[in-house]
Tab-separated table of C-alpha atoms in Angstrom:
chain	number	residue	atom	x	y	z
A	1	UNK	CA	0.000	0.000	0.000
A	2	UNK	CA	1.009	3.507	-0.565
A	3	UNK	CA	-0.216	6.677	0.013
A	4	UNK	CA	-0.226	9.867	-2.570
A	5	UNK	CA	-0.614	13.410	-1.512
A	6	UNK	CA	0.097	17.057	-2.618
A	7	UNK	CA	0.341	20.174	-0.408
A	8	UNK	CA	-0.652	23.513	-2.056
A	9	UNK	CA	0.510	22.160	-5.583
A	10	UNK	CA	0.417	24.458	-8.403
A	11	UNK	CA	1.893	24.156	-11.785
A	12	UNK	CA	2.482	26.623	-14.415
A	13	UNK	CA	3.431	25.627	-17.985
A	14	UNK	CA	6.126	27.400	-19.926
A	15	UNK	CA	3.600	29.141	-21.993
A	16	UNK	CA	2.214	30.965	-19.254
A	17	UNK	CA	-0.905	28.353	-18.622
A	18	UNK	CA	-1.550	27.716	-14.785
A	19	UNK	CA	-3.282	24.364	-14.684
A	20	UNK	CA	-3.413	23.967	-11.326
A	21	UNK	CA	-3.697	26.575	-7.997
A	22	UNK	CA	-3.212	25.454	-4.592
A	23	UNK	CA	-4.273	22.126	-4.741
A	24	UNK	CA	-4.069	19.873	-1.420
A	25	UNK	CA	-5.299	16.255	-1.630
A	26	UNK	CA	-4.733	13.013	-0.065
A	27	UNK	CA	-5.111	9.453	-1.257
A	28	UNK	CA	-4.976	6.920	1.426
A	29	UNK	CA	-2.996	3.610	1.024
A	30	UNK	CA	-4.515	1.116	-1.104
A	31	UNK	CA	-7.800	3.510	-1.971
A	32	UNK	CA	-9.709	3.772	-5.329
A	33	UNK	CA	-10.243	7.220	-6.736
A	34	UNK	CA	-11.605	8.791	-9.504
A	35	UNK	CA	-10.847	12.469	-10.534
A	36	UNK	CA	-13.245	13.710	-13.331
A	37	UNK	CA	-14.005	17.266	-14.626
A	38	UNK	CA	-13.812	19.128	-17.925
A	39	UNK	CA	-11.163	19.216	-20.293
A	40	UNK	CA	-7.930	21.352	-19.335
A	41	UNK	CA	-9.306	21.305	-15.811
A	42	UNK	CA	-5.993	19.998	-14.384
A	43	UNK	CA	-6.880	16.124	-13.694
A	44	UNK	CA	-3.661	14.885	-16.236
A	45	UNK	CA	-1.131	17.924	-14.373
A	46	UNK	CA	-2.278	16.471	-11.317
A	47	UNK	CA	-1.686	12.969	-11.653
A	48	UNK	CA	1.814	13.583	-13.976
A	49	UNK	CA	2.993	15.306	-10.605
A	50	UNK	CA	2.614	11.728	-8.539
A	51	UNK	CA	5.381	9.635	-10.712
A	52	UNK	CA	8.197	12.715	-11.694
A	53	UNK	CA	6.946	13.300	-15.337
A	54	UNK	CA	5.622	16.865	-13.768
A	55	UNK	CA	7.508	19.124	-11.469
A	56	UNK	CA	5.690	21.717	-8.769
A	57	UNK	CA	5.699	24.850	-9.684
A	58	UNK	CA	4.696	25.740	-6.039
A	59	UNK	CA	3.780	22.906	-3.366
A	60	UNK	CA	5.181	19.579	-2.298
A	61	UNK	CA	4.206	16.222	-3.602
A	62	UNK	CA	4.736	13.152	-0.769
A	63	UNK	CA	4.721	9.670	-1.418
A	64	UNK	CA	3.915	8.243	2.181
A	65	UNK	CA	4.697	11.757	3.546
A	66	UNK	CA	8.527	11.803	1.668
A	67	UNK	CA	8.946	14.805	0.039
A	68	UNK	CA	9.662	13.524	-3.762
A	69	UNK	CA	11.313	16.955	-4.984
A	70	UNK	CA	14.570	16.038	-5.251
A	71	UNK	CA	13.971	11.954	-6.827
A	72	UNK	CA	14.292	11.178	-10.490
A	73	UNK	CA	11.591	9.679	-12.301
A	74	UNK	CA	13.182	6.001	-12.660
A	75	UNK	CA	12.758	5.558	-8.710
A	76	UNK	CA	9.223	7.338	-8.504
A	77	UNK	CA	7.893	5.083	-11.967
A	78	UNK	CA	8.948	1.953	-9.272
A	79	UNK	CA	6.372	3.404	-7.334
A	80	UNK	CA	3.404	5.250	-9.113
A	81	UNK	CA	2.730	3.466	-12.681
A	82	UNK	CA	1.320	5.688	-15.133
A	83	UNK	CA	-0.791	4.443	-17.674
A	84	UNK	CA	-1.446	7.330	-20.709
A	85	UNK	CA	-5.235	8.764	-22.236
A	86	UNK	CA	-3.126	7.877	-25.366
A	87	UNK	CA	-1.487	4.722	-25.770
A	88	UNK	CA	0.317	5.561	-28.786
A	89	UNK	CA	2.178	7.701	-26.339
A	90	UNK	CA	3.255	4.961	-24.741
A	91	UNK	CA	3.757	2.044	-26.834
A	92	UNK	CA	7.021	1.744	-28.732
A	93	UNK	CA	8.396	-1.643	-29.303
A	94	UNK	CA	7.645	-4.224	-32.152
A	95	UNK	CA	6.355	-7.538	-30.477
A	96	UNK	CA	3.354	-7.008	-27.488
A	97	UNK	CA	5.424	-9.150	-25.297
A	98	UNK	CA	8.126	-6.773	-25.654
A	99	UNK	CA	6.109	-3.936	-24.793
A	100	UNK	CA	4.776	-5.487	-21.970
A	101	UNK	CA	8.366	-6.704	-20.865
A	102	UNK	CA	10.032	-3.163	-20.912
A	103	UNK	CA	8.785	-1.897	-17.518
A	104	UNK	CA	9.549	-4.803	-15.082
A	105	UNK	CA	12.943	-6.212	-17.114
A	106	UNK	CA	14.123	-2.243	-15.983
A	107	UNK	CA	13.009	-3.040	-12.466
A	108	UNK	CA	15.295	-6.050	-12.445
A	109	UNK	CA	13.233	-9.135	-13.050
A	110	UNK	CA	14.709	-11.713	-15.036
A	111	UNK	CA	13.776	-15.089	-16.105
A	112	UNK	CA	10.822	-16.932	-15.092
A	113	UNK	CA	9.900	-13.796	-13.036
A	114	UNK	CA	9.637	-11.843	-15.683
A	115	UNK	CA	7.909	-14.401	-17.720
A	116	UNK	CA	5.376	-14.662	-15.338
A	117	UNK	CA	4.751	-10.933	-14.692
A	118	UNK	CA	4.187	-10.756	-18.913
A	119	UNK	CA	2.173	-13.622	-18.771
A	120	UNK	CA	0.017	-12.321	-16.104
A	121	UNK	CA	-0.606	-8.725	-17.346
A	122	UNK	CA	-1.424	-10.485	-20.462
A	123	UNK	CA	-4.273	-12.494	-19.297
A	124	UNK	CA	-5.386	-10.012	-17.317
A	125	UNK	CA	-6.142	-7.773	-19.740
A	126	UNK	CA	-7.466	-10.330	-22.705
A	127	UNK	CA	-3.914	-10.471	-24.917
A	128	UNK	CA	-2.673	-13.681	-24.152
A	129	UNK	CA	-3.115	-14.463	-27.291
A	130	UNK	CA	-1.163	-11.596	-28.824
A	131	UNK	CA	2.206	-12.052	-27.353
A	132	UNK	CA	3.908	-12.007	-30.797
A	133	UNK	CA	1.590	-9.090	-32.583
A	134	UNK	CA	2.755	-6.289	-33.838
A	135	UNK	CA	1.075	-3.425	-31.110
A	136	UNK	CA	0.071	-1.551	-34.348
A	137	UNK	CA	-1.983	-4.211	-35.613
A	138	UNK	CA	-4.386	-4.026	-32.772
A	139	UNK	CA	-7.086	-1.923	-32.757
A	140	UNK	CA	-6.914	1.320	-30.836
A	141	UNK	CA	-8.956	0.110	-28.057
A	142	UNK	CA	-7.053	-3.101	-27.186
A	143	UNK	CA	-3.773	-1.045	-27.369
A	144	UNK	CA	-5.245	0.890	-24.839
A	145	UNK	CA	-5.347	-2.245	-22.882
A	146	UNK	CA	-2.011	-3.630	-24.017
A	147	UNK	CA	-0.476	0.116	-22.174
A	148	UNK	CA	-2.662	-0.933	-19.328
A	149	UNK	CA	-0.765	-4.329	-19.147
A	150	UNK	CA	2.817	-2.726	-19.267
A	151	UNK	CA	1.843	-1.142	-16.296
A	152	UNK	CA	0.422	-4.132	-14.569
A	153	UNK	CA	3.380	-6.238	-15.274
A	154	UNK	CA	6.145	-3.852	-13.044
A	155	UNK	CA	3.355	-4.552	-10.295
A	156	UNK	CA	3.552	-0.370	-8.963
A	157	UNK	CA	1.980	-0.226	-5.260
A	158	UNK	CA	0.012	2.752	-6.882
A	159	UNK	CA	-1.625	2.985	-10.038
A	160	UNK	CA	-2.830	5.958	-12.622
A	161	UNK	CA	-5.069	5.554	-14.935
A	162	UNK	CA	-5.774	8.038	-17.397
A	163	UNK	CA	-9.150	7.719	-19.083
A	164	UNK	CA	-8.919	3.724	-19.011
A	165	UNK	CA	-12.278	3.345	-20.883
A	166	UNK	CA	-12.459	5.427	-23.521
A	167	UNK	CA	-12.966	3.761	-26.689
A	168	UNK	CA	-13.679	0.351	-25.297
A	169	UNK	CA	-17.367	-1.372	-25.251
A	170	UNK	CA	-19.108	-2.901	-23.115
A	171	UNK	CA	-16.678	-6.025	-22.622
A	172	UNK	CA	-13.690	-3.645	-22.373
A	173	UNK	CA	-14.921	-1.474	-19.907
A	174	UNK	CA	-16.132	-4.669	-17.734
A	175	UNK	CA	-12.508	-5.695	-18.327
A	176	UNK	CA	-11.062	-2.473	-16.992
A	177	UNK	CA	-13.576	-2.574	-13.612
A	178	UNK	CA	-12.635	-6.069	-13.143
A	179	UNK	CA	-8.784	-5.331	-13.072
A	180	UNK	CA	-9.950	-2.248	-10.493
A	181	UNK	CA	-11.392	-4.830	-8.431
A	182	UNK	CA	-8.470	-6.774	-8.661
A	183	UNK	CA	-6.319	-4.612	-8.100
A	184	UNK	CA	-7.890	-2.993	-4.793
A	185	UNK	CA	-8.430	-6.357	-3.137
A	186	UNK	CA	-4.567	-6.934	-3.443
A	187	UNK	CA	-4.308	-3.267	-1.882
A	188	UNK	CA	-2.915	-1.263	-4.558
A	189	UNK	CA	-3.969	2.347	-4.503
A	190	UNK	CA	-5.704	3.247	-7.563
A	191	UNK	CA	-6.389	6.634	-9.322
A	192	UNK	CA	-8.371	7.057	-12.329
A	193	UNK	CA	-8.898	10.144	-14.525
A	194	UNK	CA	-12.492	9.564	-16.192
A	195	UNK	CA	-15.090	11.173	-18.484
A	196	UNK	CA	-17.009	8.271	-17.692
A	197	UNK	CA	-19.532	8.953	-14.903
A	198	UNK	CA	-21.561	5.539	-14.897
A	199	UNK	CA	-18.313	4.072	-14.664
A	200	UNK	CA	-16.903	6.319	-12.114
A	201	UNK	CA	-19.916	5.934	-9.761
A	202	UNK	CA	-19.698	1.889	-9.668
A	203	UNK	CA	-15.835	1.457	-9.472
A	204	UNK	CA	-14.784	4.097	-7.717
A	205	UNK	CA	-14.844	4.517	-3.594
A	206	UNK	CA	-14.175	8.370	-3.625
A	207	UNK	CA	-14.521	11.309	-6.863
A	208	UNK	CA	-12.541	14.391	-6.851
A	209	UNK	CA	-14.274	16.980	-9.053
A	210	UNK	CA	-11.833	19.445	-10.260
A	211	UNK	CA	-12.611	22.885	-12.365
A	212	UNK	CA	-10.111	25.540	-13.268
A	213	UNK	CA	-7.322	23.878	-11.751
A	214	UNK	CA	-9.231	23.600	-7.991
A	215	UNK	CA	-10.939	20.783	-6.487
A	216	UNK	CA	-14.192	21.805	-6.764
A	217	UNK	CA	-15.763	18.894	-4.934
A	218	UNK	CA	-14.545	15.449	-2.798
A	219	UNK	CA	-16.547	13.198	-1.292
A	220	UNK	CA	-18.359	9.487	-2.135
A	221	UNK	CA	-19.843	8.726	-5.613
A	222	UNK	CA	-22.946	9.036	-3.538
A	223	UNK	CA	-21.787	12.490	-2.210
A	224	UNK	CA	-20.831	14.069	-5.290
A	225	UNK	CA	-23.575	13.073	-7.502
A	226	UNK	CA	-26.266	13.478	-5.430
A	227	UNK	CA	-28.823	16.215	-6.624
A	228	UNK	CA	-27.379	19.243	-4.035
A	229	UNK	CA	-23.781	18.753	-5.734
A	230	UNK	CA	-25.474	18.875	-9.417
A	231	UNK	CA	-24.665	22.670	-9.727
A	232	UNK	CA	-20.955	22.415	-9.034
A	233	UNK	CA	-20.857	19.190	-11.848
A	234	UNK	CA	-22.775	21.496	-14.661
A	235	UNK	CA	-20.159	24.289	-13.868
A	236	UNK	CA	-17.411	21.649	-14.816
A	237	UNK	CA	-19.733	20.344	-18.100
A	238	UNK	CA	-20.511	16.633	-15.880
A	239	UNK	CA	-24.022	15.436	-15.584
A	240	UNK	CA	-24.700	12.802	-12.827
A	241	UNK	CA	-25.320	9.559	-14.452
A	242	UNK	CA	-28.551	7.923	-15.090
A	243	UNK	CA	-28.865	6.105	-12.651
A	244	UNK	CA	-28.607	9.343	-10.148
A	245	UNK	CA	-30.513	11.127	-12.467
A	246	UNK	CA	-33.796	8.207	-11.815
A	247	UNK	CA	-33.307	8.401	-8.627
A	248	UNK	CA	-33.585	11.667	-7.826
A	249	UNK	CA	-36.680	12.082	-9.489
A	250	UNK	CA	-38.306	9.145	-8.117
A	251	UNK	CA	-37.737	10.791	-5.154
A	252	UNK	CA	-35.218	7.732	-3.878
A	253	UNK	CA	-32.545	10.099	-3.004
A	254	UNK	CA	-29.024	9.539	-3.688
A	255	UNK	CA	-28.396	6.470	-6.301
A	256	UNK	CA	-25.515	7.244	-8.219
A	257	UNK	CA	-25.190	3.715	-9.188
A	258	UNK	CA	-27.019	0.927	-10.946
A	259	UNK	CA	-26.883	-1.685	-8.106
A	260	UNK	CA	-27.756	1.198	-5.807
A	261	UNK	CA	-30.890	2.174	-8.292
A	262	UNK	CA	-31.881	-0.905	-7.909
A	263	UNK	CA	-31.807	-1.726	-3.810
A	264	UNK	CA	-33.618	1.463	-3.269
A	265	UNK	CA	-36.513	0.547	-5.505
A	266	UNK	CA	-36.579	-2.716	-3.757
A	267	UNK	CA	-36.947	-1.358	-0.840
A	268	UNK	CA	-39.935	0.697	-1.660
A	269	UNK	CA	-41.653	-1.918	-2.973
């Protein structure tokens, strides 16, 4: 388990752009957490600041309380495992097995270890069969699950995912919650960037709603889209999801999910 935070972070691009002001968050050990709001709202300059690839321009970022200012990125990746919006950012090497190799063969496994932790990311996310494939002859939304596996394979305490379900269907996106789920129960710390609210709402334990590079809201999936918070998500361009949406005007209060949709109208009947 390990436990992200940042004190008062702000971050100013080169250009002049401040993407995020004063932002103070903590994300207990072996948590899940989604962070959702509208593009350029800071979510990606956030989470870049947790494994090196972004710098404070003001503020501290901790990784169980250390102050991470003065580490290099190969140490923090060991740590915090990043996995892209775009995987084509990501992906470089010829052969999926390859790809999927590069991360934990740098963090010193070898052999059968190494073999295993391929083999493992593999299956988890549905490529077993594509150990020898060209990562360019997969569709888009399967090389968004073949990044997902490099990341899986150095086996990171924390993990970052950065809009894990866009472009996948219904199977994929099952796929991704079921690795979540996964993941948790083994106690890995898990933060997700998502446009995705239905999906946000039944995988995630916590949402952190950010606009103009503030957190604009924090609290449970039942917290946040419940119909009292539904001013603060128009202002960031989110609508609750459907589920909430029933729910409030069936007068069952709070249902941000499916499941929970569904146990409140049992219970009236």
């Amino acid at each position: 388990m390990i436990e992200l935070a940042v004190e008062r972070l702000g971050h100013v691009y080169p250009d002049g752009t401040r993407a995020l002001a004063g932002v103070s968050l903590v994300i207990s050990p072996g948590s899940r957490v989604a962070i959702v709001g509208q593009n350029g709202s800071g979510k990606t300059t956030l989470v870049r600041h947790f494994n090196g690839l972004l710098r404070p321009t003001e503020g501290r970022v901790l990784i169980d309380g250390r102050d991470v200012a003065g580490e290099r990125v190969a140490p923090l990746a060991r740590q915090v495992g990043l996995v892209f919006q775009d995987p084509d950012r990501q992906i470089f090497a010829g052969r999926v097995r390859t790809e999927v190799a590069f991360g934990p063969r740098n963090l010193g496994l070898r052999g059968a270890d190494l073999d295993q932790a391929v083999a493992s990311a593999l299956e988890a996310v549905g490529l077993s069969g594509e150990a020898e494939t060209n990562p360019y002859d997969l569709g888009y939304s399967r090389r968004k699950l073949l990044a997902l596996a490099s990341v899986l394979a150095m086996g990171t305490p924390a993990v970052v995912l950065d809009e894990p379900t866009t472009g996948q269907d219904a199977r994929g996106v099952a796929r991704v919650q079921a690795i979540v789920g996964e993941l948790a129960a083994a106690g890995l710390t898990i933060v997700a960037i998502s446009h995705d609210m239905r999906f946000v709402a039944e995988t995630f334990e916590r949402v952190v709603v950010m606009r103009a590079g503030r957190i604009a809201l924090d609290g449970s999936p039942a917290e946040v889209f419940a119909e009292p918070s539904w001013p603060v998500l128009a202002s960031t361009y989110l609508e609750p999801p459907f589920a909430a949406r029933v729910g409030a005007a069936a007068g069952l209060g709070t249902t941000p999910s499916e499941a929970s949709l569904i146990s409140a109208l049992a219970a009236r009947a």
